[in-house]
Coordinates of C-alpha atoms in Angstrom, one line a residue:
G1 CA 21.2 4.8 -88.5
L2 CA 18.3 2.6 -87.5
K3 CA 20.7 0.0 -86.2
L4 CA 22.2 2.4 -83.7
D5 CA 20.5 2.6 -80.3
V6 CA 22.1 5.4 -78.4
N7 CA 20.8 3.9 -75.1
M8 CA 23.1 0.9 -75.6
I9 CA 26.1 3.1 -74.8
R10 CA 24.8 3.5 -71.3
T11 CA 24.8 -0.2 -70.5
M12 CA 28.6 -0.6 -71.1
G13 CA 29.8 2.8 -69.8
P14 CA 33.5 3.3 -69.4
V15 CA 34.7 0.2 -71.4
A16 CA 32.8 1.2 -74.5
L17 CA 34.1 4.8 -74.4
A18 CA 37.7 3.7 -73.6
T19 CA 37.9 1.0 -76.3
G20 CA 35.9 3.0 -78.9
L21 CA 37.9 6.3 -78.5
G22 CA 41.2 4.4 -77.9
Q23 CA 40.9 2.4 -81.1
V24 CA 39.8 5.4 -83.1
I25 CA 42.8 7.4 -81.9
F26 CA 45.3 4.5 -82.4
T27 CA 44.1 3.5 -85.9
S28 CA 43.7 7.1 -87.3
F29 CA 47.1 8.1 -85.9
F30 CA 49.2 5.2 -87.2
G31 CA 47.1 4.9 -90.3
F32 CA 48.0 8.5 -91.1
L33 CA 51.7 7.8 -90.5
I34 CA 51.6 4.8 -92.8
A35 CA 49.9 6.8 -95.5
K36 CA 52.3 9.7 -95.2
G37 CA 55.2 7.3 -95.1
W38 CA 54.0 5.9 -98.4
G39 CA 54.1 9.4 -99.9
M40 CA 50.5 10.5 -99.8
E41 CA 49.4 14.1 -99.6
T42 CA 48.1 15.2 -96.2
I43 CA 44.4 15.5 -97.1
P44 CA 44.2 12.0 -98.8
A45 CA 46.2 10.5 -96.0
L46 CA 43.6 11.9 -93.5
Y47 CA 40.8 10.4 -95.4
V48 CA 42.5 7.0 -95.6
A49 CA 43.3 7.1 -91.9
F50 CA 39.7 7.9 -91.0
A51 CA 38.4 5.3 -93.4
L52 CA 40.6 2.6 -91.6
T53 CA 39.2 3.7 -88.2
Y54 CA 35.6 2.7 -88.4
S55 CA 34.1 -0.8 -88.3
S56 CA 30.9 -2.1 -89.7
T57 CA 28.1 -2.1 -87.1
I58 CA 25.7 -3.8 -89.5
I59 CA 28.1 -6.7 -90.2
I60 CA 29.0 -7.2 -86.6
V61 CA 25.4 -7.1 -85.3
K62 CA 24.4 -9.6 -88.0
L63 CA 27.3 -12.0 -87.2
L64 CA 26.9 -11.8 -83.4
S65 CA 23.1 -12.3 -83.8
D66 CA 23.6 -15.4 -86.0
K67 CA 26.0 -16.8 -83.3
K68 CA 23.7 -16.0 -80.4
E69 CA 26.4 -13.8 -78.9
I70 CA 24.7 -10.4 -79.1
D71 CA 23.9 -10.5 -75.3
S72 CA 27.3 -11.9 -74.2
L73 CA 29.8 -9.7 -72.4
H74 CA 32.1 -9.4 -75.4
G75 CA 29.0 -8.8 -77.7
R76 CA 27.7 -6.0 -75.5
I77 CA 31.2 -4.4 -75.3
A78 CA 31.6 -4.7 -79.1
I79 CA 28.2 -3.1 -79.8
G80 CA 29.0 -0.4 -77.3
F81 CA 32.3 0.8 -78.8
L82 CA 30.9 0.4 -82.4
I83 CA 28.2 2.9 -81.3
V84 CA 31.0 5.2 -80.1
Q85 CA 32.6 4.8 -83.6
D86 CA 29.3 5.7 -85.3
I87 CA 29.1 8.8 -83.3
M88 CA 32.7 9.7 -84.3
V89 CA 31.7 9.1 -87.9
I90 CA 29.2 11.9 -87.7
L91 CA 31.7 14.3 -86.1
T92 CA 34.3 13.3 -88.7
M93 CA 32.0 13.9 -91.7
I94 CA 31.0 17.3 -90.2
G95 CA 34.6 18.2 -89.8
L96 CA 35.5 17.1 -93.4
S97 CA 32.5 19.0 -94.7
A98 CA 33.8 22.1 -92.9
L99 CA 37.3 21.5 -94.3
G100 CA 35.9 21.2 -97.8
A101 CA 33.8 24.4 -97.4
G102 CA 36.9 26.5 -96.7
T103 CA 38.2 28.1 -99.9
G104 CA 40.0 31.4 -100.6
A105 CA 41.9 33.5 -98.1
E106 CA 43.0 32.1 -94.7
E107 CA 40.6 34.4 -92.9
S108 CA 37.6 33.2 -94.9
I109 CA 38.6 29.6 -94.5
T110 CA 38.7 30.0 -90.7
R111 CA 35.4 31.8 -90.7
E112 CA 33.8 29.2 -92.8
I113 CA 35.1 26.3 -90.7
M114 CA 33.8 28.1 -87.6
R115 CA 30.4 28.6 -89.2
V116 CA 30.1 24.9 -90.2
A117 CA 31.3 23.8 -86.7
I118 CA 28.7 26.0 -85.0
A119 CA 26.0 24.9 -87.4
G120 CA 27.0 21.3 -86.8
V121 CA 26.7 21.6 -83.0
L122 CA 23.3 23.3 -83.4
F123 CA 22.2 20.7 -85.9
L124 CA 23.1 17.9 -83.5
L125 CA 21.4 19.7 -80.6
G126 CA 18.3 20.2 -82.6
V127 CA 18.0 16.6 -83.6
F128 CA 18.6 15.5 -80.0
L129 CA 15.8 17.7 -78.7
V130 CA 13.4 16.5 -81.4
M131 CA 14.4 12.9 -80.7
R132 CA 13.9 13.4 -77.0
Y133 CA 10.7 15.4 -76.8
I134 CA 8.8 15.3 -80.0
L135 CA 9.4 12.1 -82.0
P136 CA 8.2 9.7 -79.3
H137 CA 4.8 11.3 -79.3
V138 CA 4.6 11.7 -83.1
L139 CA 5.6 8.1 -83.7
V140 CA 3.0 6.7 -81.2
Q141 CA 0.3 8.5 -83.2
L142 CA 1.7 7.5 -86.6
A143 CA 2.1 3.9 -85.5
R144 CA -1.6 3.3 -85.8
S145 CA -1.0 3.1 -89.5
S146 CA 2.0 1.2 -90.8
E147 CA 1.9 3.1 -94.1
L148 CA 2.0 6.5 -92.4
L149 CA 4.9 5.3 -90.2
V150 CA 7.0 4.3 -93.2
L151 CA 6.0 7.4 -95.2
F152 CA 7.0 9.6 -92.2
S153 CA 10.3 7.8 -91.8
V154 CA 11.3 8.4 -95.5
A155 CA 10.1 12.0 -95.3
W156 CA 12.1 12.6 -92.1
A157 CA 15.3 11.1 -93.6
V158 CA 15.0 13.1 -96.8
S159 CA 14.2 16.3 -94.8
L160 CA 17.2 16.0 -92.6
A161 CA 19.4 15.1 -95.5
A162 CA 18.3 18.3 -97.3
L163 CA 18.8 20.4 -94.2
S164 CA 22.2 18.9 -93.7
D165 CA 23.2 19.7 -97.3
Y166 CA 21.9 23.3 -96.9
L167 CA 24.0 23.7 -93.7
G168 CA 27.1 22.6 -95.6
F169 CA 27.3 19.0 -94.5
S170 CA 26.8 15.9 -96.6
K171 CA 23.4 14.4 -97.2
E172 CA 24.6 11.2 -95.6
V173 CA 25.1 13.0 -92.2
G174 CA 21.5 14.2 -92.2
A175 CA 20.1 10.8 -93.3
F176 CA 22.2 9.0 -90.7
L177 CA 21.0 11.3 -87.9
A178 CA 17.4 10.7 -89.0
G179 CA 17.9 7.0 -88.6
V180 CA 19.6 7.4 -85.2
S181 CA 16.7 9.5 -84.0
I182 CA 14.2 6.8 -84.9
G183 CA 16.6 3.9 -83.9
S184 CA 16.2 4.6 -80.2
S185 CA 12.4 4.3 -80.4
P186 CA 10.4 1.1 -79.9
F187 CA 9.3 1.2 -83.6
R188 CA 12.8 0.7 -84.9
E189 CA 12.4 -3.0 -85.9
S190 CA 9.0 -2.4 -87.5
I191 CA 10.3 0.6 -89.6
G192 CA 13.5 -1.2 -90.5
G193 CA 11.7 -4.3 -91.6
R194 CA 9.3 -2.3 -93.9
L195 CA 12.1 -0.2 -95.3
S196 CA 14.4 -3.2 -96.0
S197 CA 13.2 -3.7 -99.6
L198 CA 13.5 0.0 -100.4
R199 CA 16.9 0.1 -98.7
D200 CA 18.2 -2.9 -100.7
F201 CA 16.9 -1.5 -103.9
L202 CA 18.5 1.9 -103.4
L203 CA 21.7 0.3 -102.1
L204 CA 22.3 -1.0 -105.6
Y205 CA 22.8 2.5 -106.9
F206 CA 25.2 3.3 -104.1
F207 CA 27.4 0.3 -105.1
I208 CA 26.9 1.1 -108.8
Y209 CA 28.3 4.6 -108.1
L210 CA 31.2 3.2 -106.2
G211 CA 31.9 0.7 -108.9
S212 CA 31.8 3.4 -111.5
Q213 CA 34.5 5.3 -109.6
L214 CA 36.8 2.2 -109.4
D215 CA 39.4 1.8 -112.1
L216 CA 40.3 -1.9 -112.2
G217 CA 43.5 -1.0 -114.0
L218 CA 44.7 0.7 -110.8
L219 CA 44.0 -2.2 -108.4
G220 CA 47.3 -3.9 -109.3
A221 CA 49.3 -0.9 -108.4
Q222 CA 47.3 -0.5 -105.1
L223 CA 47.6 -4.2 -104.1
L224 CA 50.7 -3.9 -102.0
L225 CA 49.6 -0.8 -100.1
A226 CA 46.1 -2.2 -99.7
S227 CA 47.6 -5.4 -98.2
I228 CA 49.7 -3.4 -95.7
F229 CA 46.6 -1.4 -94.6
S230 CA 44.5 -4.6 -94.5
I231 CA 47.0 -6.4 -92.2
F232 CA 47.1 -3.2 -90.1
V233 CA 43.3 -3.3 -89.7
L234 CA 43.0 -7.1 -89.3
V235 CA 45.8 -7.3 -86.6
G236 CA 46.4 -3.8 -85.2
N237 CA 42.8 -2.9 -84.4
P238 CA 42.1 -6.1 -82.4
I239 CA 45.4 -5.7 -80.5
I240 CA 44.7 -2.2 -79.4
V241 CA 41.2 -3.3 -78.1
M242 CA 42.8 -6.2 -76.3
V243 CA 45.4 -3.9 -74.7
I244 CA 42.8 -1.4 -73.5
M245 CA 40.4 -4.1 -72.2
G246 CA 43.2 -6.1 -70.6
F247 CA 44.3 -2.9 -68.8
M248 CA 40.7 -2.4 -67.6
G249 CA 40.6 -5.9 -66.0
F250 CA 38.9 -8.1 -68.6
R251 CA 40.0 -11.6 -69.4
K252 CA 42.0 -12.3 -72.6
R253 CA 39.1 -14.3 -74.2
T254 CA 36.6 -11.5 -73.7
S255 CA 39.1 -9.0 -75.1
F256 CA 40.0 -11.1 -78.0
L257 CA 36.4 -11.8 -79.1
A258 CA 35.5 -8.1 -78.7
G259 CA 38.6 -7.1 -80.6
L260 CA 37.6 -9.2 -83.7
A261 CA 34.7 -6.8 -84.1
V262 CA 37.0 -4.0 -85.3
A263 CA 39.0 -6.2 -87.7
Q264 CA 37.4 -4.6 -90.8
I265 CA 36.5 -1.2 -92.2
S266 CA 32.9 -0.1 -92.4
E267 CA 30.5 0.7 -95.3
F268 CA 30.8 4.2 -93.8
S269 CA 34.4 4.2 -94.9
L270 CA 33.2 3.9 -98.5
I271 CA 30.6 6.7 -97.8
L272 CA 33.4 8.8 -96.4
A273 CA 35.5 8.2 -99.4
A274 CA 32.6 9.1 -101.7
L275 CA 32.2 12.3 -99.7
G276 CA 35.9 13.0 -100.2
M277 CA 35.6 12.5 -104.0
S278 CA 32.5 14.9 -104.1
L279 CA 34.5 17.5 -102.3
G280 CA 37.5 17.1 -104.6
H281 CA 39.8 15.8 -101.8
L282 CA 40.2 12.3 -103.2
D283 CA 40.8 10.9 -106.7
S284 CA 39.8 7.6 -108.2
E285 CA 43.2 6.0 -107.1
N286 CA 42.5 6.8 -103.4
M287 CA 38.9 5.6 -103.8
G288 CA 40.2 2.3 -105.3
L289 CA 42.6 1.8 -102.4
I290 CA 39.9 2.3 -99.7
T291 CA 37.5 0.0 -101.6
L292 CA 40.1 -2.7 -102.0
V293 CA 41.0 -2.6 -98.3
G294 CA 37.2 -2.8 -97.5
L295 CA 36.9 -5.9 -99.7
I296 CA 39.9 -7.6 -98.1
T297 CA 39.1 -6.8 -94.5
I298 CA 35.3 -7.4 -94.6
G299 CA 35.8 -10.7 -96.3
L300 CA 38.6 -12.0 -93.9
S301 CA 37.2 -10.6 -90.7
T302 CA 33.8 -12.3 -91.3
Y303 CA 35.4 -15.7 -91.2
M304 CA 37.5 -14.7 -88.2
I305 CA 34.3 -13.9 -86.3
I306 CA 32.5 -17.1 -87.5
Y307 CA 35.4 -19.3 -86.4
S308 CA 36.4 -17.2 -83.4
A309 CA 36.2 -20.2 -81.0
P310 CA 38.8 -22.4 -82.7
L311 CA 40.9 -19.3 -83.5
Y312 CA 41.0 -18.4 -79.9
R313 CA 41.9 -21.9 -78.8
F314 CA 44.8 -21.8 -81.3
L315 CA 46.1 -18.3 -80.2
S316 CA 45.3 -18.6 -76.5
P317 CA 48.8 -19.6 -75.3
W318 CA 50.2 -16.3 -76.7
L319 CA 47.3 -14.0 -75.5
G320 CA 48.3 -14.0 -71.8
I321 CA 50.2 -10.7 -72.2
F322 CA 46.8 -9.0 -72.7
E323 CA 45.4 -10.1 -69.4
R324 CA 46.1 -8.8 -65.9
K325 CA 47.0 -11.2 -63.1
D326 CA 43.6 -10.5 -61.6
P327 CA 40.9 -9.9 -64.3
Y328 CA 38.7 -8.3 -61.7
R329 CA 36.1 -7.0 -64.2
E330 CA 34.8 -10.6 -64.6
R331 CA 35.1 -11.5 -61.0
E332 CA 32.6 -9.0 -59.7
G333 CA 30.0 -10.3 -57.3
A334 CA 30.0 -14.0 -56.3
T335 CA 32.7 -16.5 -57.3
G336 CA 32.6 -20.2 -57.6
D337 CA 34.3 -20.4 -54.2
D338 CA 31.4 -18.7 -52.5
V339 CA 29.3 -21.9 -52.8
D340 CA 29.9 -24.6 -50.3
K341 CA 30.1 -27.8 -52.4
P342 CA 27.4 -27.1 -55.0
D343 CA 25.4 -30.2 -56.0
I344 CA 24.7 -28.8 -59.5
I345 CA 26.4 -26.2 -61.7
L346 CA 23.8 -24.7 -64.0
L347 CA 25.1 -23.0 -67.2
G348 CA 22.6 -20.5 -68.6
L349 CA 20.1 -18.5 -66.6
G350 CA 17.7 -17.5 -69.3
D351 CA 13.9 -18.2 -68.9
Y352 CA 14.4 -22.0 -69.1
G353 CA 17.5 -22.1 -66.9
A354 CA 16.1 -19.8 -64.3
H355 CA 13.0 -22.0 -63.8
I356 CA 15.3 -25.1 -63.5
A357 CA 17.5 -23.3 -60.9
K358 CA 14.5 -22.4 -58.7
R359 CA 13.0 -25.9 -58.9
L360 CA 16.3 -27.5 -58.0
L361 CA 16.5 -25.1 -55.1
N362 CA 13.0 -26.1 -54.0
R363 CA 14.2 -29.7 -53.8
G364 CA 17.0 -28.9 -51.5
N365 CA 19.9 -28.8 -54.0
K366 CA 22.8 -26.3 -53.8
V367 CA 23.1 -24.6 -57.1
L368 CA 25.8 -22.5 -58.7
G369 CA 24.5 -20.5 -61.7
V370 CA 26.7 -19.4 -64.6
D371 CA 25.7 -17.0 -67.3
F372 CA 27.4 -15.0 -70.0
D373 CA 25.0 -12.0 -69.9
P374 CA 26.2 -9.4 -67.4
Q375 CA 22.7 -7.9 -67.2
T376 CA 21.2 -11.3 -66.3
I377 CA 23.8 -11.6 -63.5
H378 CA 23.0 -8.2 -62.1
R379 CA 19.2 -8.9 -62.3
W380 CA 19.5 -12.2 -60.5
D381 CA 18.4 -11.5 -56.9
H382 CA 17.7 -15.0 -55.5
P383 CA 19.4 -15.1 -52.1
D384 CA 20.0 -18.9 -52.2
I385 CA 21.6 -19.2 -55.7
H386 CA 25.0 -17.8 -56.3
V387 CA 25.6 -16.6 -59.9
V388 CA 29.0 -16.0 -61.6
Y389 CA 30.0 -14.8 -65.1
G390 CA 31.1 -17.4 -67.5
D391 CA 30.7 -18.4 -71.2
A392 CA 30.0 -22.0 -72.0
E393 CA 32.2 -21.7 -75.2
D394 CA 35.2 -20.7 -73.1
P395 CA 37.6 -23.7 -72.8
E396 CA 39.0 -22.2 -69.6
L397 CA 35.6 -22.0 -67.9
L398 CA 36.0 -25.2 -66.0
E399 CA 39.1 -23.9 -64.3
H400 CA 37.1 -21.2 -62.6
L401 CA 34.3 -23.4 -61.2
P402 CA 34.3 -25.9 -58.3
M403 CA 34.0 -28.9 -60.6
S404 CA 35.4 -31.4 -58.2
E405 CA 32.5 -30.7 -55.8
A406 CA 29.6 -30.9 -58.3
H407 CA 27.7 -34.0 -59.2
W408 CA 26.0 -32.6 -62.2
I409 CA 26.8 -29.9 -64.8
V410 CA 23.5 -28.8 -66.5
S411 CA 23.8 -26.7 -69.7
T412 CA 20.8 -24.9 -71.0
V413 CA 22.8 -23.0 -73.6
P414 CA 21.5 -23.5 -77.2
S415 CA 24.9 -23.9 -78.9
R416 CA 25.5 -27.5 -80.1
D417 CA 29.2 -26.9 -80.5
A418 CA 29.5 -25.4 -77.0
N419 CA 27.7 -28.4 -75.4
L420 CA 29.8 -31.0 -77.2
L421 CA 33.0 -29.2 -76.4
L422 CA 32.0 -28.9 -72.7
F423 CA 31.1 -32.6 -72.6
K424 CA 34.4 -33.7 -74.0
L425 CA 36.3 -31.5 -71.5
I426 CA 34.3 -32.7 -68.6
R427 CA 34.7 -36.4 -69.6
S428 CA 38.5 -36.0 -69.9
R429 CA 39.0 -34.0 -66.7
Y430 CA 36.2 -35.0 -64.4
P431 CA 34.9 -38.5 -65.4
E432 CA 32.7 -38.8 -62.3
T433 CA 30.8 -35.6 -63.1
R434 CA 27.6 -36.1 -65.1
F435 CA 26.7 -33.7 -67.9
V436 CA 23.2 -32.6 -69.0
A437 CA 22.7 -30.8 -72.4
T438 CA 19.7 -29.0 -73.7
A439 CA 18.6 -29.8 -77.3
R440 CA 16.6 -27.7 -79.6
S441 CA 15.6 -30.4 -82.1
E442 CA 15.2 -34.1 -82.5
D443 CA 18.5 -34.3 -84.5
E444 CA 20.4 -32.7 -81.6
V445 CA 18.8 -35.1 -79.1
N446 CA 20.0 -38.1 -81.1
E447 CA 23.4 -36.6 -81.6
Y448 CA 23.9 -35.9 -77.9
L449 CA 22.8 -39.4 -77.0
R450 CA 25.2 -40.9 -79.6
E451 CA 28.1 -38.9 -78.1
G452 CA 27.3 -40.4 -74.7
I453 CA 25.9 -37.3 -72.9
D454 CA 24.2 -38.5 -69.7
V455 CA 20.9 -36.7 -69.9
V456 CA 19.4 -34.7 -72.7
L457 CA 16.7 -32.1 -72.0
N458 CA 14.2 -31.3 -74.8
P459 CA 12.3 -28.2 -73.5
Y460 CA 10.0 -28.0 -76.6
E461 CA 8.9 -31.6 -76.3
D462 CA 8.5 -31.4 -72.5
A463 CA 6.5 -28.1 -72.9
A464 CA 4.3 -29.7 -75.5
E465 CA 3.5 -32.6 -73.2
Q466 CA 2.6 -30.3 -70.4
A467 CA 0.4 -28.3 -72.7
V468 CA -1.5 -31.4 -73.8
D469 CA -1.9 -32.5 -70.2
S470 CA -3.3 -29.1 -69.4
L471 CA -5.7 -29.2 -72.4
T472 CA -7.0 -32.7 -71.6
A473 CA -7.2 -32.2 -67.8
A474 CA -10.3 -33.1 -65.8
K475 CA -11.1 -29.4 -65.2
H476 CA -12.1 -28.9 -68.8
S477 CA -14.6 -31.8 -68.6
L478 CA -16.6 -30.0 -66.0
P479 CA -19.2 -27.3 -66.6
H480 CA -18.0 -23.7 -66.7
Q481 CA -20.7 -22.4 -64.4
F482 CA -22.2 -23.9 -61.2
I483 CA -25.6 -23.2 -59.8
W484 CA -24.2 -22.7 -56.3
P485 CA -21.9 -19.7 -55.7
T486 CA -18.8 -21.9 -56.0
S487 CA -16.0 -22.2 -58.5
I488 CA -13.3 -24.7 -59.5
R489 CA -9.5 -24.3 -59.7
E490 CA -6.7 -26.6 -60.9
V491 CA -3.5 -26.9 -58.9
R492 CA -0.5 -28.8 -60.2
L493 CA 1.2 -30.7 -57.4
E494 CA 4.9 -29.9 -57.4
A495 CA 7.7 -32.2 -56.3
G496 CA 8.9 -31.4 -52.8
T497 CA 5.5 -30.6 -51.4
V498 CA 4.7 -32.2 -48.0
F499 CA 1.7 -34.0 -49.4
A500 CA 3.4 -35.8 -52.3
G501 CA 3.2 -39.6 -51.8
K502 CA 0.3 -39.3 -49.3
T503 CA -3.2 -40.6 -49.5
L504 CA -6.2 -38.3 -49.6
R505 CA -7.3 -39.7 -46.3
S506 CA -4.2 -38.3 -44.6
I507 CA -4.6 -34.8 -46.0
P508 CA -7.1 -32.7 -44.0
L509 CA -7.8 -30.4 -46.9
R510 CA -11.5 -29.9 -46.4
S511 CA -11.3 -29.3 -42.6
E512 CA -8.4 -26.9 -43.0
T513 CA -9.5 -24.9 -46.0
G514 CA -13.1 -25.7 -46.8
A515 CA -12.2 -26.8 -50.3
T516 CA -13.0 -30.2 -51.8
I517 CA -11.0 -32.3 -54.2
L518 CA -13.3 -33.0 -57.2
A519 CA -11.0 -34.7 -59.6
I520 CA -7.4 -35.6 -60.4
T521 CA -5.6 -35.8 -63.7
R522 CA -2.5 -38.0 -64.0
A523 CA -0.6 -38.6 -67.3
G524 CA -3.7 -37.7 -69.3
K525 CA -6.1 -40.0 -67.3
N526 CA -8.8 -38.3 -65.4
T527 CA -10.1 -39.7 -62.0
F528 CA -13.3 -38.1 -60.8
D529 CA -14.3 -38.2 -57.1
P530 CA -11.1 -40.1 -56.1
G531 CA -11.4 -42.3 -53.0
P532 CA -9.7 -41.8 -49.6
D533 CA -6.9 -44.2 -50.4
F534 CA -5.9 -42.4 -53.6
I535 CA -2.2 -41.4 -53.4
L536 CA -1.1 -38.1 -54.7
Y537 CA 2.1 -37.9 -56.8
P538 CA 4.2 -35.0 -58.2
G539 CA 2.7 -33.8 -61.5
D540 CA -0.9 -34.6 -60.5
R541 CA -3.4 -31.9 -61.5
V542 CA -5.8 -31.5 -58.6
V543 CA -9.2 -30.0 -59.4
L544 CA -10.6 -28.1 -56.3
L545 CA -14.2 -27.0 -55.7
G546 CA -15.1 -24.2 -53.3
E547 CA -15.5 -20.5 -52.9
K548 CA -12.6 -18.2 -54.0
K549 CA -11.2 -17.6 -50.5
N550 CA -11.3 -21.3 -49.8
L551 CA -9.6 -22.1 -53.1
D552 CA -6.8 -19.6 -52.3
Q553 CA -6.2 -21.2 -48.9
A554 CA -6.3 -24.7 -50.5
T555 CA -3.8 -23.7 -53.2
A556 CA -1.3 -22.4 -50.6
Y557 CA -1.9 -25.5 -48.5
L558 CA -1.1 -27.9 -51.3
E559 CA 1.9 -25.9 -52.4
H560 CA 3.4 -26.0 -48.9
R561 CA 6.9 -27.5 -48.9
E562 CA 9.7 -28.1 -46.4
Y563 CA 13.1 -27.4 -47.7
G564 CA 15.5 -30.3 -47.4
E565 CA 12.9 -33.0 -47.0
T566 CA 13.2 -34.1 -50.6
Q567 CA 17.0 -34.6 -50.3
I568 CA 17.8 -38.3 -50.5
S569 CA 19.7 -39.6 -47.5
E570 CA 23.1 -41.1 -48.0
Q571 CA 21.9 -44.6 -47.3
D572 CA 19.1 -44.3 -49.8
Q573 CA 21.3 -43.1 -52.6
F574 CA 21.5 -45.3 -55.7
T575 CA 25.0 -46.8 -56.2
V576 CA 26.9 -49.3 -58.2
A577 CA 29.7 -51.5 -56.8
A578 CA 31.9 -54.5 -57.8
I579 CA 31.8 -57.4 -55.4
E580 CA 34.2 -60.3 -55.6
V581 CA 32.8 -63.9 -55.2
T582 CA 35.1 -65.6 -52.8
R583 CA 35.5 -69.3 -52.1
K584 CA 33.3 -69.1 -49.0
A585 CA 30.6 -67.1 -50.7
P586 CA 27.2 -69.0 -50.9
W587 CA 26.8 -68.4 -54.6
P588 CA 29.4 -70.4 -56.7
E589 CA 27.9 -72.9 -59.1
K590 CA 24.4 -71.4 -58.7
S591 CA 22.5 -69.4 -61.4
I592 CA 21.4 -65.8 -61.0
A593 CA 17.8 -67.0 -61.1
D594 CA 18.4 -69.5 -58.2
I595 CA 20.0 -66.9 -56.0
N596 CA 17.4 -64.2 -56.8
F597 CA 19.6 -61.3 -55.8
R598 CA 16.7 -58.8 -56.1
R599 CA 14.4 -60.6 -53.6
N600 CA 17.1 -61.8 -51.1
Y601 CA 19.6 -58.9 -51.1
G602 CA 17.7 -55.9 -52.7
V603 CA 20.3 -55.5 -55.5
T604 CA 20.4 -56.2 -59.2
I605 CA 23.2 -57.9 -61.1
I606 CA 24.1 -55.6 -64.1
G607 CA 27.3 -57.2 -65.1
I608 CA 30.0 -59.9 -64.4
E609 CA 33.7 -59.6 -64.9
R610 CA 35.3 -63.0 -65.3
D611 CA 39.0 -63.7 -66.3
G612 CA 39.4 -60.2 -67.7
N613 CA 36.2 -60.5 -69.8
R614 CA 33.0 -58.6 -69.2
I615 CA 29.5 -60.0 -69.4
P616 CA 27.0 -57.1 -69.5
N617 CA 23.4 -57.7 -68.4
P618 CA 23.9 -61.4 -67.8
P619 CA 20.8 -63.7 -68.3
P620 CA 19.1 -65.3 -65.3
T621 CA 20.6 -68.7 -66.4
E622 CA 24.2 -67.5 -66.0
T623 CA 26.1 -69.5 -63.4
I624 CA 28.1 -67.7 -60.8
Q625 CA 31.7 -68.9 -60.5
E626 CA 34.4 -68.4 -57.8
G627 CA 36.6 -65.4 -58.6
D628 CA 33.8 -63.6 -60.5
K629 CA 33.4 -59.8 -59.9
L630 CA 29.7 -59.1 -59.7
V631 CA 28.7 -55.6 -60.7
V632 CA 25.6 -54.8 -58.6
A633 CA 23.3 -51.8 -58.5
G634 CA 21.0 -50.8 -55.6
S635 CA 20.7 -48.4 -52.7
K636 CA 23.9 -47.8 -50.8
Q637 CA 22.4 -49.4 -47.7
K638 CA 21.6 -52.7 -49.6
V639 CA 25.0 -52.8 -51.3
D640 CA 26.8 -52.1 -48.0
S641 CA 24.8 -54.9 -46.3
L642 CA 25.8 -57.3 -49.1
E643 CA 29.5 -56.5 -48.7
E644 CA 29.3 -56.9 -44.9
L645 CA 27.6 -60.3 -45.5
L646 CA 30.5 -61.5 -47.6
I647 CA 33.1 -60.2 -45.0
R648 CA 31.3 -62.2 -42.3
K649 CA 31.3 -65.3 -44.5
S650 CA 35.0 -65.0 -45.1

């Protein structure tokens, strides 16, 4: 119950309810028909049908967390309809308890079922009221002592279990509701962590009990029926989820990945079966069947979720029937077409990606943001950055983005496999587009570089360098207190400010703001009392001296920027071109050193193509020959001038 946060259901709304209830109805109905068709009695068939219905929230949350997909669209939808299932579990167990309570005449059975039903509604209402109005205040007081918090949690669970048993329900219903009531509080993780050892210890007895009820001699006879039910769960449950989500306007990939979350039965299915045995509704043969189905489906579905990406790529051609022509649910808000020729497509708008996006914008770039978390997209309110939904691990992502317009694709997603897959797709389809990946370790940095990724970002190393620069800055070499009523402040000069690249002489800081530049830190080197010809560069840490109001004005003054000024003009852009050495060119039979391309033409020779062979990075003594193709690098203006010179010579 601690894993179930009722507030989660509000974030997904209709899709969680539709898929959760739709899958429960579908699985229970057809599961009951299969069981009856096999010759089961009605009551055992009902238990088996309900046992097939519910999926394991604990297993799915664990797998999605390990894959960093818990906040993705399909992850949120899966958690949403699993919560719906868990709520249905409680109602089912209450209903079965009522069914088991009715014995004797038909009138007494009806009266007992009504009594249990009314008691169940009152019980749920009472727990809700306590959870809503009492527990939050009690937990805050108890949280001052971790021992009291754990002790209260255990006592609360035992008390509700006892009350549930007294009202005619199972103990599991009460304990589960106790967990749910705490699970929506901010202390859920703390309580869960401290109870984990106790839970794991007591869990042994649960499985010992289940094992004691399992007759291994009956498994052989149950294998065929267990296989049928397992295939039904592994295939049928995901299909009904894909049908519902496809009808509601989701893409086939989102539907498929969410559908995998219901391709197994839950540990609650075993609890349900144990309840049935205690009520005399099931025998050991039925218990063995449900347990065997659980072993098969939990084992296979785990690997289906782990390898969901390659599994989707294999099945993708046949999944189009589960997608509408216009999957509008994933096209809400901006689309890739809303951005007029974006310079950079940024994948991932978490903390790191968001800061990159804003700084790129400050330098005059047009940015299209892509993120897989719907809440991030809805929260993003920057007017100059368009954001669309997309998952970096989706092989069809590139088809929905204006790839032909972008010069750079920057990925801040932490998935190594996703980055490598994206890089290979971009290289094969858009060889002119450059790719940037974000690494989380030195091994990833080296692997990305070996694969040929253009730029590798290492946020941890970059942040560490910035931290060291901050700790060793000039500001910390100065005294903390001054005799005069003045103070000091450090301002880091950002790229794109109007004063980057200018001398202190040309910046009227003192006359405009009343503050004085006391020192400057650059790359770990401190310069105190810099001279008027000192040039400021982006990244410099400027130490200011003055009164607070003067420092506020000086900070705003140095941070002033003009959008678009940092954009490189077309003629200043760096470019590479191949230039053929004709007979009339002035270079044949001369060495590169004699010609001195860098001084005379402003370009650098980075390679020579001669008679079909390539000479990379030729030495200065290399002699230029007629017919050579010189690969030169330099500004577009210099390269164009060189080509025009050769045309005039010809």
